[in-house]
Short mmCIF file of C-alpha atoms in Angstrom, two decimals:
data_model
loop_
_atom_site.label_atom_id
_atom_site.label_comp_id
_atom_site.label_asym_id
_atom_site.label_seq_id
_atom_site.Cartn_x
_atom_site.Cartn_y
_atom_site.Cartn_z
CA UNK A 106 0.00 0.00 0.00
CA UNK A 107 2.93 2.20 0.91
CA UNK A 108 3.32 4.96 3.98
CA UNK A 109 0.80 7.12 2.08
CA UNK A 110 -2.63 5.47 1.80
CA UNK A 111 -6.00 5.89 4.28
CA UNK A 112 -5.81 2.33 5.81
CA UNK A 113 -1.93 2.66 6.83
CA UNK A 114 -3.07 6.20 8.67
CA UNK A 115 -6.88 4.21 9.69
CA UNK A 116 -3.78 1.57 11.44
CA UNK A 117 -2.38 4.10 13.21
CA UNK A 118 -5.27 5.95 14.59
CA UNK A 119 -6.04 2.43 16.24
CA UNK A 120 -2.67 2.19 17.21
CA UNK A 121 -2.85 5.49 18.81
CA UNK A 122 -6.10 4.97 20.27
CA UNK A 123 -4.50 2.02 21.92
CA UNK A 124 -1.69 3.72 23.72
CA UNK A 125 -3.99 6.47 24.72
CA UNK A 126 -6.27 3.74 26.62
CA UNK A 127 -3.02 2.60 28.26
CA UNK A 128 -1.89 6.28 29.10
CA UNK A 129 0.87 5.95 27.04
CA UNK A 130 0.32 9.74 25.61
CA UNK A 131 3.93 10.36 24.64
CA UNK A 132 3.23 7.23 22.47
CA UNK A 133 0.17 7.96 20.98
CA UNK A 134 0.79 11.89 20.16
CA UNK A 135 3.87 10.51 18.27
CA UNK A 136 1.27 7.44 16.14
CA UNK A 137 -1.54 10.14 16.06
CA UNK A 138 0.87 13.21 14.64
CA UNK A 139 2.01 10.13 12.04
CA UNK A 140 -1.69 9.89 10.79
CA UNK A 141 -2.26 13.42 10.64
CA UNK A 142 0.23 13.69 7.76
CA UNK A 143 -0.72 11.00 5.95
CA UNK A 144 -4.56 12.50 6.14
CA UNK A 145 -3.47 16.23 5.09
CA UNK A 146 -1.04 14.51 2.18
CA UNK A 147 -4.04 12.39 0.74
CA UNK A 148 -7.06 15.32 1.47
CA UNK A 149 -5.27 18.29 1.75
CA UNK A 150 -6.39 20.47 5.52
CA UNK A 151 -10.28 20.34 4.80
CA UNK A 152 -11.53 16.57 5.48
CA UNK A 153 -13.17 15.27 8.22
CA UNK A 154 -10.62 12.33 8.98
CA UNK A 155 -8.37 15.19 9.30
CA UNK A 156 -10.51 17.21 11.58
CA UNK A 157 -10.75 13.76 13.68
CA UNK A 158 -7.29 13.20 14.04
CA UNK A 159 -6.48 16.97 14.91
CA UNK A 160 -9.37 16.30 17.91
CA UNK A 161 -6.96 13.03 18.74
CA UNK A 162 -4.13 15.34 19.42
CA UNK A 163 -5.44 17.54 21.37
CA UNK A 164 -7.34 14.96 23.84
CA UNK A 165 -3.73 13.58 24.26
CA UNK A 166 -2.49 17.28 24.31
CA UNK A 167 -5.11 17.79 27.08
CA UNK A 168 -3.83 14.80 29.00
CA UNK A 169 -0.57 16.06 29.50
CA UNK A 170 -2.13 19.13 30.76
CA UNK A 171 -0.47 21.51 27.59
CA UNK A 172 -4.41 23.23 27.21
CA UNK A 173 -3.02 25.92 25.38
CA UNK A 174 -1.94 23.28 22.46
CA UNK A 175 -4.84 21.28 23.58
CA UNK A 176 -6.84 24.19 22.10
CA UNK A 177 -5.09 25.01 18.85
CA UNK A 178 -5.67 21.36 17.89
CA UNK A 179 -9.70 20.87 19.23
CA UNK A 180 -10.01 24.64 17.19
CA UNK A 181 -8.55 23.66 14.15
CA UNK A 182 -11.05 20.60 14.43
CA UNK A 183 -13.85 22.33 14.99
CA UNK A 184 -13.54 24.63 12.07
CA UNK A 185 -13.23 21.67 9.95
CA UNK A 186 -16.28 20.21 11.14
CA UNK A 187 -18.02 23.63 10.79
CA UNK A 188 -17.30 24.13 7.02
CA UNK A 189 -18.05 20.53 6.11
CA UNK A 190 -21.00 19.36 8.55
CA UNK A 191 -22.28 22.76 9.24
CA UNK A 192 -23.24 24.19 12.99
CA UNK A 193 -25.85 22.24 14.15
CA UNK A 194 -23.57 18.21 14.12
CA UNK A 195 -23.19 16.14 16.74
CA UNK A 196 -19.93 16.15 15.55
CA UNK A 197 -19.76 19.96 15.90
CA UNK A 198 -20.97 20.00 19.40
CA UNK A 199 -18.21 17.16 20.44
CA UNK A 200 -15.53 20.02 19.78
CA UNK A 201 -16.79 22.76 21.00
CA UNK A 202 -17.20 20.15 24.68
CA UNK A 203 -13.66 19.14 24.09
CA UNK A 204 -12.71 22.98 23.64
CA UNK A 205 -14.92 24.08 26.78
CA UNK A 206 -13.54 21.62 29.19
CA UNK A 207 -10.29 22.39 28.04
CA UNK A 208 -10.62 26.22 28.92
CA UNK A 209 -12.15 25.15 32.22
CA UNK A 210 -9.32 23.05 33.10
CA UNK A 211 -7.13 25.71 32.20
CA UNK A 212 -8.87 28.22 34.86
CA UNK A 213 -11.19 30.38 31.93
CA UNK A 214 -14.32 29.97 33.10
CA UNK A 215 -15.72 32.50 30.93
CA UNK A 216 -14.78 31.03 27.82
CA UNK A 217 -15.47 27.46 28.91
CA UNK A 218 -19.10 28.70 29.72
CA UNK A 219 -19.25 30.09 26.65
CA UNK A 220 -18.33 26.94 24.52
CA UNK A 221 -20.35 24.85 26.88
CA UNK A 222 -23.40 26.63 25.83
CA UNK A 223 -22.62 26.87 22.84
CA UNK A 224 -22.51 22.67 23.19
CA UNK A 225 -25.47 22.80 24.75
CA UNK A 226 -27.56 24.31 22.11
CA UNK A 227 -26.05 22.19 19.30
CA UNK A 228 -26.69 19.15 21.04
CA UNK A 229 -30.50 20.02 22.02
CA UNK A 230 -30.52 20.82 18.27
CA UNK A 231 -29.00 18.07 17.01
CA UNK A 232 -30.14 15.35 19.72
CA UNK A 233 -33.22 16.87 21.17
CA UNK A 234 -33.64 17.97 25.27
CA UNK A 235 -33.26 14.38 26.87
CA UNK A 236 -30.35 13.22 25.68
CA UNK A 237 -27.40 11.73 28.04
CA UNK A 238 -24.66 14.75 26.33
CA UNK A 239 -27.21 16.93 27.00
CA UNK A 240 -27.58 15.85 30.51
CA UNK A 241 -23.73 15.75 30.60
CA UNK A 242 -23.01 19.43 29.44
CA UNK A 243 -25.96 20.86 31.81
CA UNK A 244 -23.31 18.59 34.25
CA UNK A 245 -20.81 21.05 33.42
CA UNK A 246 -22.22 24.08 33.02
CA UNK A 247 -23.75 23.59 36.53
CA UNK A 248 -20.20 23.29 38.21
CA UNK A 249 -19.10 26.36 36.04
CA UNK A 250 -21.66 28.27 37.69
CA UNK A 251 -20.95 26.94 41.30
CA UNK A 252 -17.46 27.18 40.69
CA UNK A 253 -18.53 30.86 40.36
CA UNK A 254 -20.85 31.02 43.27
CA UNK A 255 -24.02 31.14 41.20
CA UNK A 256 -25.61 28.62 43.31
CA UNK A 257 -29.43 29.11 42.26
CA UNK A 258 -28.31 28.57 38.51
CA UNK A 259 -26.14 25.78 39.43
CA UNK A 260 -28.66 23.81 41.24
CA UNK A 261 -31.53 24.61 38.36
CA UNK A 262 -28.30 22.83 35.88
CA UNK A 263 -28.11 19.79 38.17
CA UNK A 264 -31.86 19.17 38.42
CA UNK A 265 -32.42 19.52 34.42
CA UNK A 266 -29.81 16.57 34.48
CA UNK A 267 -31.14 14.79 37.04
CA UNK A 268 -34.51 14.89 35.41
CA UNK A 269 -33.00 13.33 31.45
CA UNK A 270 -31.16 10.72 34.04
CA UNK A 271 -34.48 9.51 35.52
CA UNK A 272 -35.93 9.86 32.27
CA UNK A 273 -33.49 7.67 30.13
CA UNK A 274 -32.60 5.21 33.36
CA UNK A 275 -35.57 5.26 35.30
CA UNK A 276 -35.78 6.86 38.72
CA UNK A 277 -33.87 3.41 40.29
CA UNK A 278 -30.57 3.74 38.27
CA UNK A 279 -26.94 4.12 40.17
CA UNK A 280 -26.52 7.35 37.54
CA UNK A 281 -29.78 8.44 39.09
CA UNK A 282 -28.09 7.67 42.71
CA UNK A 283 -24.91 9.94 42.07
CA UNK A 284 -26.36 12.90 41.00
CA UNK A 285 -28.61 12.88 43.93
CA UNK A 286 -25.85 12.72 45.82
CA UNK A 287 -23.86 15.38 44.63
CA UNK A 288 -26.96 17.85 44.78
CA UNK A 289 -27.36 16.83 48.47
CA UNK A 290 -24.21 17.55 49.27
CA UNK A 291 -24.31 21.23 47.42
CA UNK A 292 -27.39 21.41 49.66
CA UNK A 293 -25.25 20.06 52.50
CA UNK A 294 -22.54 23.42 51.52
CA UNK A 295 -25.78 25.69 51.53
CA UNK A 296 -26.19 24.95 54.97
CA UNK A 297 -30.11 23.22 53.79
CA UNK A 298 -29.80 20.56 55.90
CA UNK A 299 -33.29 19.27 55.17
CA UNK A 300 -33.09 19.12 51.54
CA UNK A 301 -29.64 17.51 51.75
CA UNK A 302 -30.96 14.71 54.02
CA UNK A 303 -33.99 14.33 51.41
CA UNK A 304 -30.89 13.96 48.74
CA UNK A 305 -29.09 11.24 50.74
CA UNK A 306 -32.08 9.26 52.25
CA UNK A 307 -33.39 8.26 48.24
CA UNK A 308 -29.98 7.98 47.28
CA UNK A 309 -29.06 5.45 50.04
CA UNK A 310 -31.98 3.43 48.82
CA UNK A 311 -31.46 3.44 45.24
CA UNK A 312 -27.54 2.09 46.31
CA UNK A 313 -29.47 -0.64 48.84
CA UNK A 314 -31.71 -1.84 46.11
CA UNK A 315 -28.84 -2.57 43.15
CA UNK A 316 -25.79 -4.55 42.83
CA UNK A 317 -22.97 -2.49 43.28
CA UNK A 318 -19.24 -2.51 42.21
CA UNK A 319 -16.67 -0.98 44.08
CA UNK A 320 -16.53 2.26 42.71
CA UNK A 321 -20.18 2.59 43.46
CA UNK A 322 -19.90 1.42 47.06
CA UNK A 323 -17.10 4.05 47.74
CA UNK A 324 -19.87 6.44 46.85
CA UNK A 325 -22.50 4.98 48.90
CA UNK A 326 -19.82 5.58 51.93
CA UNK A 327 -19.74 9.14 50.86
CA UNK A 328 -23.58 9.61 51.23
CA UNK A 329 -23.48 7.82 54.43
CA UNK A 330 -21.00 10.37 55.14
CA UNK A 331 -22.63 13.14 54.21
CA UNK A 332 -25.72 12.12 56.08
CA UNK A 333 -23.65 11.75 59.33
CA UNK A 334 -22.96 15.38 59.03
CA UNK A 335 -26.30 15.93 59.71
CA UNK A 336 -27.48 12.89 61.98
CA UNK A 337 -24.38 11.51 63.93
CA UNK A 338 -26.51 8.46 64.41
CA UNK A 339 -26.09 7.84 60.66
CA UNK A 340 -22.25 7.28 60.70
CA UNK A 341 -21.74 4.02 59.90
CA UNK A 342 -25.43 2.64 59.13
CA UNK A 343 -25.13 -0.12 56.27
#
C-alpha cells in the first residue's frame, strides 16, 4: 500500500487509540501526529478524517495538561467540522465540549461557559432535550456556575440533568443515585440541611436496592458520610 494510503493512517489511529487507553500519551501523540500527515497529504487540511485526528491530538495534548496546544488542535477541528458538517452536528458539538472543558481546566471559566453553551444548544438541536450529552453538558455548566458562586443557577443545571437521568434510566438507576448525591451535598454546603438529608435518604436506597461494584460502594460511603454530618446516628449505618 505504501506509507501514504488511508488504511496505513486508519492503522495508526487504532494504534494510537490504543496507547492512549493505556496512558501511554507520549506514544500515541507521536502514532496520532504520524496519521495526521498521511490525512493532510491524501485530502489536503479540509476533510473530516483530518478534523478527527487533529481532535486526537489535542485529547492527548489535554492529557498532558499543555491546554493551550490542547486548544489550537480541538479549534482547528472544529472549524473543519463547521465548514463541512455545518453548525448544528453532533460532531460539531463534540468540539466545541472538548474545547470548553479544556478552557475550564485551564482556569477560563468564561470562555469554557461560553463553549459549553454553545454545546449545549447544538446538542439540544441536534439530539433533542433528553439526551445523556445533553444531561452531561448541563453537568458542566452547573459546576461552572458553582465554581462561580451562582448557586441558584447551578442547582436549576443539576436538576435539568437529574430529570433526562431519571428519564433515560428510570428513577432506580446508580446514575440516578450519584447525581442525587452530589446535589445533596451542594445542599449540604448551603447549609439546607433538610433538603440535603432528602438527597441522601433516596440515594441510600437506590444504592441498597442494586448490585454495586466498588466504585459505586465508595460512593454509597460518601452519602453515608454526608448524612452523618447531619445525623451523627447515621455514621456508619449499612
Amino acid at each position: 500500500l505504501g506509507k501514504y494510503h488511508p488504511e496505513v493512517a486508519k492503522t495508526l489511529g487504532n494504534i494510537g487509540l490504543l496507547n492512549y487507553k493505556r496512558g501511554h500519551y507520549q506514544c500515541a501523540l507521536f502514532i496520532y501526529k504520524e496519521a495526521f500527515l498521511i490525512y493532510r497529504s491524501l485530502y489536503g487540511d479540509n476533510h473530516l478524517d483530518v478534523a478527527a485526528t487533529l481532535n486526537s491530538i489535542g485529547l492527548v495534548l489535554f492529557k498532558q495538561g499543555v491546554y493551550d496546544v490542547a486548544l489550537r488542535s480541538f479549534m482547528q477541528s472544529l472549524r473543519i467540522r463547521q465548514q463541512l458538517l455545518g453548525e448544528g452536528h453532533c460532531d460539531v458539538a463534540i468540539a466545541m465540549y472538548n474545547i470548553a472543558t479544556a478552557y475550564y481546566e485551564s482556569g477560563d471559566e468564561d470562555e469554557a461557559m461560553k463553549f459549553y453553551r454553545e454545546t449545549l444548544r447544538v446538542e439540544k438541536a441536534a439530539l433533542g432535550d433528553h439526551h445523556k450529552d445533553v444531561a452531561l453538558t448541563l453537568k458542566h455548566i452547573g459546576q461552572v456556575h458553582q465554581q462561580r458562586g451562582e448557586l441558584v443557577e447551578a442547582l436549576d443545571c443539576f436538576q435539568q440533568e437529574l430529570d433526562i437521568e431519571r428519564r433515560i434510566h428510570g428513577s432506580n438507576s446508580i446514575r440516578v443515585a450519584k447525581i442525587m448525591n452530589r446535589i445533596g451535598n451542594f445542599y449540604l454546603q448551603r447549609g439546607e440541611s433538610s433538603k440535603a438529608m432528602e438527597q441522601f435518604s433516596e440515594a441510600l436506597r437506590i444504592y441498597k436496592g442494586s448490585d454495586q461494584n466498588v466504585a459505586d460502594l465508595e460512593i454509597s460511603g460518601f452519602t453515608l458520610y454526608g448524612m452523618s454530618l447531619i445525623h451523627p446516628e447515621c455514621a456508619g449505618a449499612a
